[in-house]
Amino acid sequence: MTRIPVQSSAPGKAILFGEHAVVYGEPAIAVPVTQVEATATVTPAAPGRGLTLIAVDLDQSFSLVKGPQDAPLVVAARLTLDHVSAPVPDATLTVESSIPIASGLGSGAAVSTALVRALASFVGVPLTAAEVSGLVYEVEKIHHGTPSGIDNTVIAYGRPTYFVRGAAAGPELLSVGAPFRLLIADTGVPSPTKRVVDQVRKGWEREPDRYGALFERIGGVAREGRRRIEAGDVDALGPLMDENQSLLVDLGVSSPRLDVLIEVARSAGAAGAKLAGAGQGGNMLALVRPEMLDEVAAALERAGAVRTIRTDVT
Ligand code: MEV
């Protein structure tokens, strides 16, 4: 069969409400961040060459058969080929990403999503968002240990998502009552999700009542966030983000740098701000009115943010 080159991409993501508590069954809301993305390109190779996987950003290249079988790219490719019952194609699969690694923006899930989509299309079996999300979740387990599934879901569906782990009805895609704008700022401090999730788990095992109560309150914030997003009550989202942030501080997942950027954003005119993702580094996000964006972004950069991203939630 003649194959033609295929390219697929996947966005980053930001968690608006509910990180960490979502691992324990509470709801959370995440949005795609299309200003950064992962891309996977598959091109045909000479017969007998097998599948070569190249991760441009990590400067890594290995063959599917001879490479480390627990490497996320190898796992993602194998799961995809098994899922569609296709033999290993003769091809080169290259992944690239503009999403900073370990920064709370879903780089791992986005790379896997782009790879799964591109490879399945290349072998002639395009997948649904639900199938892609399910396969990426399996890969995420290697990165994270106990992922809730929110990253693979929002990235594979590419829509604002209300997510409850294990919900029988699957993810609920939100209809946004009035669009709003987020400003995302990077502390520049990498923070692997698994490490922070493990720390929260230890805290919860030590003090189940205190952590359980915090998770429940965060879940309440996410439920209220959904109501306000759907109602288009944008002004009311800022205070809710602030409330979520103080609960995340109590969980021990903020950091001095995140605290500084969050405070700077609020003082410069953001309507609300919180960390985004696992915390202890990575990115924060702020709700900012369009006319205040330049001012808040400049203040964040002066305060040491290594990069800012503006994204619309629609
Ligand atoms: C990571 O993007 C969000 C966390 O809640 C972990 C997870 O949901 O798997 C910290």
mmCIF file of N, CA, C and O in Angstrom, residues 99-163:
data_model
loop_
_atom_site.group_PDB
_atom_site.id
_atom_site.type_symbol
_atom_site.label_atom_id
_atom_site.label_comp_id
_atom_site.label_asym_id
_atom_site.label_seq_id
_atom_site.Cartn_x
_atom_site.Cartn_y
_atom_site.Cartn_z
ATOM 1 N N ILE A 99 5.632 23.368 23.543
ATOM 2 C CA ILE A 99 5.091 23.426 24.906
ATOM 3 C C ILE A 99 6.229 23.128 25.890
ATOM 4 O O ILE A 99 6.843 22.063 25.800
ATOM 5 N N PRO A 100 6.531 24.048 26.803
ATOM 6 C CA PRO A 100 7.631 23.761 27.723
ATOM 7 C C PRO A 100 7.357 22.507 28.554
ATOM 8 O O PRO A 100 6.216 22.261 28.960
ATOM 9 N N ILE A 101 8.410 21.714 28.743
ATOM 10 C CA ILE A 101 8.265 20.444 29.468
ATOM 11 C C ILE A 101 8.124 20.725 30.971
ATOM 12 O O ILE A 101 8.731 21.663 31.493
ATOM 13 N N ALA A 102 7.332 19.892 31.650
ATOM 14 C CA ALA A 102 7.157 19.980 33.107
ATOM 15 C C ALA A 102 6.758 21.381 33.557
ATOM 16 O O ALA A 102 7.281 21.921 34.526
ATOM 17 N N SER A 103 5.815 21.978 32.818
ATOM 18 C CA SER A 103 5.429 23.355 33.149
ATOM 19 C C SER A 103 3.935 23.483 33.420
ATOM 20 O O SER A 103 3.422 24.589 33.524
ATOM 21 N N GLY A 104 3.228 22.356 33.466
ATOM 22 C CA GLY A 104 1.793 22.405 33.757
ATOM 23 C C GLY A 104 0.927 22.637 32.537
ATOM 24 O O GLY A 104 -0.287 22.769 32.655
ATOM 25 N N LEU A 105 1.541 22.673 31.341
ATOM 26 C CA LEU A 105 0.751 22.943 30.134
ATOM 27 C C LEU A 105 0.495 21.682 29.300
ATOM 28 O O LEU A 105 0.083 21.774 28.138
ATOM 29 N N GLY A 106 0.774 20.527 29.868
ATOM 30 C CA GLY A 106 0.368 19.283 29.202
ATOM 31 C C GLY A 106 1.279 18.833 28.073
ATOM 32 O O GLY A 106 0.812 18.201 27.122
ATOM 33 N N SER A 107 2.581 19.118 28.177
ATOM 34 C CA SER A 107 3.473 18.795 27.057
ATOM 35 C C SER A 107 3.474 17.295 26.742
ATOM 36 O O SER A 107 3.380 16.907 25.566
ATOM 37 N N GLY A 108 3.558 16.459 27.761
ATOM 38 C CA GLY A 108 3.616 15.009 27.525
ATOM 39 C C GLY A 108 2.360 14.515 26.816
ATOM 40 O O GLY A 108 2.434 13.788 25.819
ATOM 41 N N ALA A 109 1.209 14.923 27.309
ATOM 42 C CA ALA A 109 -0.056 14.458 26.715
ATOM 43 C C ALA A 109 -0.214 14.995 25.292
ATOM 44 O O ALA A 109 -0.746 14.314 24.418
ATOM 45 N N ALA A 110 0.268 16.216 25.052
ATOM 46 C CA ALA A 110 0.128 16.787 23.704
ATOM 47 C C ALA A 110 1.020 16.049 22.709
ATOM 48 O O ALA A 110 0.594 15.747 21.585
ATOM 49 N N VAL A 111 2.241 15.734 23.114
ATOM 50 C CA VAL A 111 3.141 14.983 22.224
ATOM 51 C C VAL A 111 2.521 13.618 21.905
ATOM 52 O O VAL A 111 2.465 13.195 20.748
ATOM 53 N N SER A 112 2.022 12.935 22.933
ATOM 54 C CA SER A 112 1.420 11.616 22.696
ATOM 55 C C SER A 112 0.190 11.736 21.799
ATOM 56 O O SER A 112 -0.037 10.899 20.918
ATOM 57 N N THR A 113 -0.613 12.767 22.016
ATOM 58 C CA THR A 113 -1.836 12.936 21.212
ATOM 59 C C THR A 113 -1.486 13.139 19.738
ATOM 60 O O THR A 113 -2.084 12.511 18.846
ATOM 61 N N ALA A 114 -0.510 14.014 19.483
ATOM 62 C CA ALA A 114 -0.117 14.262 18.087
ATOM 63 C C ALA A 114 0.412 12.974 17.466
ATOM 64 O O ALA A 114 0.077 12.624 16.325
ATOM 65 N N LEU A 115 1.223 12.239 18.243
ATOM 66 C CA LEU A 115 1.813 10.997 17.722
ATOM 67 C C LEU A 115 0.736 9.951 17.400
ATOM 68 O O LEU A 115 0.718 9.372 16.307
ATOM 69 N N VAL A 116 -0.159 9.729 18.349
ATOM 70 C CA VAL A 116 -1.201 8.700 18.171
ATOM 71 C C VAL A 116 -2.051 9.031 16.939
ATOM 72 O O VAL A 116 -2.313 8.176 16.088
ATOM 73 N N ARG A 117 -2.450 10.296 16.839
ATOM 74 C CA ARG A 117 -3.290 10.716 15.698
ATOM 75 C C ARG A 117 -2.572 10.528 14.369
ATOM 76 O O ARG A 117 -3.126 9.996 13.417
ATOM 77 N N ALA A 118 -1.320 10.997 14.330
ATOM 78 C CA ALA A 118 -0.591 10.954 13.062
ATOM 79 C C ALA A 118 -0.334 9.508 12.642
ATOM 80 O O ALA A 118 -0.532 9.151 11.475
ATOM 81 N N LEU A 119 0.077 8.678 13.584
ATOM 82 C CA LEU A 119 0.420 7.295 13.229
ATOM 83 C C LEU A 119 -0.825 6.526 12.780
ATOM 84 O O LEU A 119 -0.787 5.781 11.789
ATOM 85 N N ALA A 120 -1.927 6.706 13.501
ATOM 86 C CA ALA A 120 -3.159 6.001 13.126
ATOM 87 C C ALA A 120 -3.609 6.443 11.727
ATOM 88 O O ALA A 120 -4.006 5.613 10.899
ATOM 89 N N SER A 121 -3.520 7.751 11.455
ATOM 90 C CA SER A 121 -3.922 8.225 10.116
ATOM 91 C C SER A 121 -2.985 7.665 9.059
ATOM 92 O O SER A 121 -3.421 7.285 7.969
ATOM 93 N N PHE A 122 -1.701 7.616 9.386
ATOM 94 C CA PHE A 122 -0.720 7.137 8.409
ATOM 95 C C PHE A 122 -1.031 5.699 7.985
ATOM 96 O O PHE A 122 -0.904 5.348 6.819
ATOM 97 N N VAL A 123 -1.432 4.872 8.952
ATOM 98 C CA VAL A 123 -1.728 3.478 8.596
ATOM 99 C C VAL A 123 -3.183 3.315 8.135
ATOM 100 O O VAL A 123 -3.676 2.203 7.962
ATOM 101 N N GLY A 124 -3.876 4.433 7.960
ATOM 102 C CA GLY A 124 -5.190 4.397 7.316
ATOM 103 C C GLY A 124 -6.366 4.207 8.241
ATOM 104 O O GLY A 124 -7.459 3.868 7.795
ATOM 105 N N VAL A 125 -6.176 4.418 9.577
ATOM 106 C CA VAL A 125 -7.297 4.248 10.504
ATOM 107 C C VAL A 125 -7.421 5.481 11.403
ATOM 108 O O VAL A 125 -7.013 5.443 12.569
ATOM 109 N N PRO A 126 -7.982 6.586 10.902
ATOM 110 C CA PRO A 126 -8.115 7.762 11.764
ATOM 111 C C PRO A 126 -8.957 7.448 13.001
ATOM 112 O O PRO A 126 -9.911 6.667 12.901
ATOM 113 N N LEU A 127 -8.580 8.018 14.126
ATOM 114 C CA LEU A 127 -9.249 7.677 15.388
ATOM 115 C C LEU A 127 -10.158 8.808 15.852
ATOM 116 O O LEU A 127 -9.942 9.974 15.529
ATOM 117 N N THR A 128 -11.163 8.459 16.667
ATOM 118 C CA THR A 128 -12.013 9.479 17.288
ATOM 119 C C THR A 128 -11.251 10.104 18.459
ATOM 120 O O THR A 128 -10.262 9.534 18.959
ATOM 121 N N ALA A 129 -11.768 11.266 18.924
ATOM 122 C CA ALA A 129 -11.143 11.922 20.086
ATOM 123 C C ALA A 129 -11.157 10.988 21.300
ATOM 124 O O ALA A 129 -10.192 10.930 22.067
ATOM 125 N N ALA A 130 -12.237 10.232 21.464
ATOM 126 C CA ALA A 130 -12.341 9.333 22.627
ATOM 127 C C ALA A 130 -11.265 8.237 22.552
ATOM 128 O O ALA A 130 -10.639 7.892 23.561
ATOM 129 N N GLU A 131 -11.042 7.715 21.346
ATOM 130 C CA GLU A 131 -10.010 6.672 21.199
ATOM 131 C C GLU A 131 -8.619 7.251 21.469
ATOM 132 O O GLU A 131 -7.803 6.639 22.169
ATOM 133 N N VAL A 132 -8.360 8.445 20.899
ATOM 134 C CA VAL A 132 -7.050 9.074 21.102
ATOM 135 C C VAL A 132 -6.841 9.311 22.598
ATOM 136 O O VAL A 132 -5.800 8.974 23.167
ATOM 137 N N SER A 133 -7.860 9.878 23.248
ATOM 138 C CA SER A 133 -7.752 10.190 24.670
ATOM 139 C C SER A 133 -7.444 8.925 25.490
ATOM 140 O O SER A 133 -6.591 8.924 26.380
ATOM 141 N N GLY A 134 -8.136 7.831 25.170
ATOM 142 C CA GLY A 134 -7.924 6.569 25.898
ATOM 143 C C GLY A 134 -6.508 6.045 25.732
ATOM 144 O O GLY A 134 -5.872 5.596 26.700
ATOM 145 N N LEU A 135 -5.976 6.122 24.524
ATOM 146 C CA LEU A 135 -4.609 5.635 24.285
ATOM 147 C C LEU A 135 -3.597 6.526 25.001
ATOM 148 O O LEU A 135 -2.646 6.035 25.626
ATOM 149 N N VAL A 136 -3.811 7.849 24.921
ATOM 150 C CA VAL A 136 -2.857 8.776 25.559
ATOM 151 C C VAL A 136 -2.889 8.595 27.074
ATOM 152 O O VAL A 136 -1.858 8.694 27.742
ATOM 153 N N TYR A 137 -4.062 8.276 27.618
ATOM 154 C CA TYR A 137 -4.159 8.037 29.069
ATOM 155 C C TYR A 137 -3.221 6.898 29.497
ATOM 156 O O TYR A 137 -2.547 6.982 30.521
ATOM 157 N N GLU A 138 -3.174 5.861 28.668
ATOM 158 C CA GLU A 138 -2.285 4.727 28.983
ATOM 159 C C GLU A 138 -0.831 5.194 29.014
ATOM 160 O O GLU A 138 -0.044 4.764 29.857
ATOM 161 N N VAL A 139 -0.473 6.083 28.085
ATOM 162 C CA VAL A 139 0.905 6.599 28.053
ATOM 163 C C VAL A 139 1.147 7.512 29.256
ATOM 164 O O VAL A 139 2.216 7.488 29.877
ATOM 165 N N GLU A 140 0.131 8.305 29.595
ATOM 166 C CA GLU A 140 0.254 9.239 30.717
ATOM 167 C C GLU A 140 0.592 8.515 32.024
ATOM 168 O O GLU A 140 1.247 9.058 32.904
ATOM 169 N N LYS A 141 0.111 7.280 32.139
ATOM 170 C CA LYS A 141 0.373 6.531 33.375
ATOM 171 C C LYS A 141 1.873 6.336 33.589
ATOM 172 O O LYS A 141 2.335 6.211 34.714
ATOM 173 N N ILE A 142 2.635 6.318 32.476
ATOM 174 C CA ILE A 142 4.092 6.162 32.610
ATOM 175 C C ILE A 142 4.702 7.459 33.129
ATOM 176 O O ILE A 142 5.570 7.455 33.989
ATOM 177 N N HIS A 143 4.219 8.605 32.607
ATOM 178 C CA HIS A 143 4.757 9.890 33.054
ATOM 179 C C HIS A 143 4.400 10.154 34.514
ATOM 180 O O HIS A 143 5.186 10.651 35.291
ATOM 181 N N HIS A 144 3.136 9.897 34.870
ATOM 182 C CA HIS A 144 2.557 10.438 36.107
ATOM 183 C C HIS A 144 2.312 9.419 37.193
ATOM 184 O O HIS A 144 2.119 9.804 38.334
ATOM 185 N N GLY A 145 2.177 8.175 36.863
ATOM 186 C CA GLY A 145 1.786 7.198 37.876
ATOM 187 C C GLY A 145 0.280 7.121 38.026
ATOM 188 O O GLY A 145 -0.338 6.159 37.611
ATOM 189 N N THR A 146 -0.329 8.178 38.598
ATOM 190 C CA THR A 146 -1.772 8.126 38.851
ATOM 191 C C THR A 146 -2.482 9.331 38.229
ATOM 192 O O THR A 146 -3.100 10.120 38.937
ATOM 193 N N PRO A 147 -2.409 9.489 36.915
ATOM 194 C CA PRO A 147 -3.058 10.662 36.319
ATOM 195 C C PRO A 147 -4.573 10.561 36.430
ATOM 196 O O PRO A 147 -5.128 9.466 36.387
ATOM 197 N N SER A 148 -5.223 11.712 36.558
ATOM 198 C CA SER A 148 -6.694 11.695 36.612
ATOM 199 C C SER A 148 -7.280 11.419 35.236
ATOM 200 O O SER A 148 -8.398 10.918 35.122
ATOM 201 N N GLY A 149 -6.543 11.814 34.191
ATOM 202 C CA GLY A 149 -7.082 11.689 32.832
ATOM 203 C C GLY A 149 -7.533 13.025 32.256
ATOM 204 O O GLY A 149 -7.987 13.088 31.113
ATOM 205 N N ILE A 150 -7.399 14.102 33.016
ATOM 206 C CA ILE A 150 -7.898 15.392 32.515
ATOM 207 C C ILE A 150 -7.021 15.929 31.379
ATOM 208 O O ILE A 150 -7.535 16.505 30.419
ATOM 209 N N ASP A 151 -5.705 15.713 31.453
ATOM 210 C CA ASP A 151 -4.820 16.279 30.417
ATOM 211 C C ASP A 151 -5.107 15.645 29.053
ATOM 212 O O ASP A 151 -5.320 16.344 28.063
ATOM 213 N N ASN A 152 -5.113 14.304 28.999
ATOM 214 C CA ASN A 152 -5.362 13.641 27.713
ATOM 215 C C ASN A 152 -6.743 13.990 27.185
ATOM 216 O O ASN A 152 -6.954 14.146 25.981
ATOM 217 N N THR A 153 -7.703 14.180 28.089
ATOM 218 C CA THR A 153 -9.078 14.456 27.641
ATOM 219 C C THR A 153 -9.167 15.837 26.994
ATOM 220 O O THR A 153 -9.630 15.968 25.855
ATOM 221 N N VAL A 154 -8.734 16.884 27.698
ATOM 222 C CA VAL A 154 -8.898 18.229 27.139
ATOM 223 C C VAL A 154 -8.053 18.399 25.877
ATOM 224 O O VAL A 154 -8.468 19.062 24.916
ATOM 225 N N ILE A 155 -6.895 17.748 25.844
ATOM 226 C CA ILE A 155 -6.023 17.902 24.669
ATOM 227 C C ILE A 155 -6.582 17.115 23.477
ATOM 228 O O ILE A 155 -6.603 17.612 22.355
ATOM 229 N N ALA A 156 -7.069 15.917 23.720
ATOM 230 C CA ALA A 156 -7.606 15.130 22.590
ATOM 231 C C ALA A 156 -8.903 15.735 22.052
ATOM 232 O O ALA A 156 -9.145 15.722 20.845
ATOM 233 N N TYR A 157 -9.749 16.290 22.936
ATOM 234 C CA TYR A 157 -11.013 16.872 22.463
ATOM 235 C C TYR A 157 -10.830 18.311 21.990
ATOM 236 O O TYR A 157 -11.627 18.811 21.190
ATOM 237 N N GLY A 158 -9.806 19.001 22.527
ATOM 238 C CA GLY A 158 -9.525 20.369 22.077
ATOM 239 C C GLY A 158 -10.618 21.368 22.400
ATOM 240 O O GLY A 158 -10.787 22.363 21.696
ATOM 241 N N ARG A 159 -11.364 21.117 23.488
ATOM 242 C CA ARG A 159 -12.460 22.011 23.888
ATOM 243 C C ARG A 159 -12.406 22.219 25.400
ATOM 244 O O ARG A 159 -11.940 21.329 26.120
ATOM 245 N N PRO A 160 -12.938 23.365 25.889
ATOM 246 C CA PRO A 160 -13.058 23.514 27.347
ATOM 247 C C PRO A 160 -13.854 22.332 27.914
ATOM 248 O O PRO A 160 -14.912 21.984 27.366
ATOM 249 N N THR A 161 -13.325 21.719 28.949
ATOM 250 C CA THR A 161 -13.871 20.440 29.410
ATOM 251 C C THR A 161 -14.115 20.446 30.910
ATOM 252 O O THR A 161 -13.272 20.897 31.682
ATOM 253 N N TYR A 162 -15.271 19.912 31.293
ATOM 254 C CA TYR A 162 -15.586 19.663 32.703
ATOM 255 C C TYR A 162 -15.357 18.170 32.900
ATOM 256 O O TYR A 162 -16.018 17.351 32.247
ATOM 257 N N PHE A 163 -14.433 17.846 33.778
ATOM 258 C CA PHE A 163 -13.955 16.458 33.832
ATOM 259 C C PHE A 163 -14.104 15.878 35.234
ATOM 260 O O PHE A 163 -13.707 16.500 36.220
#
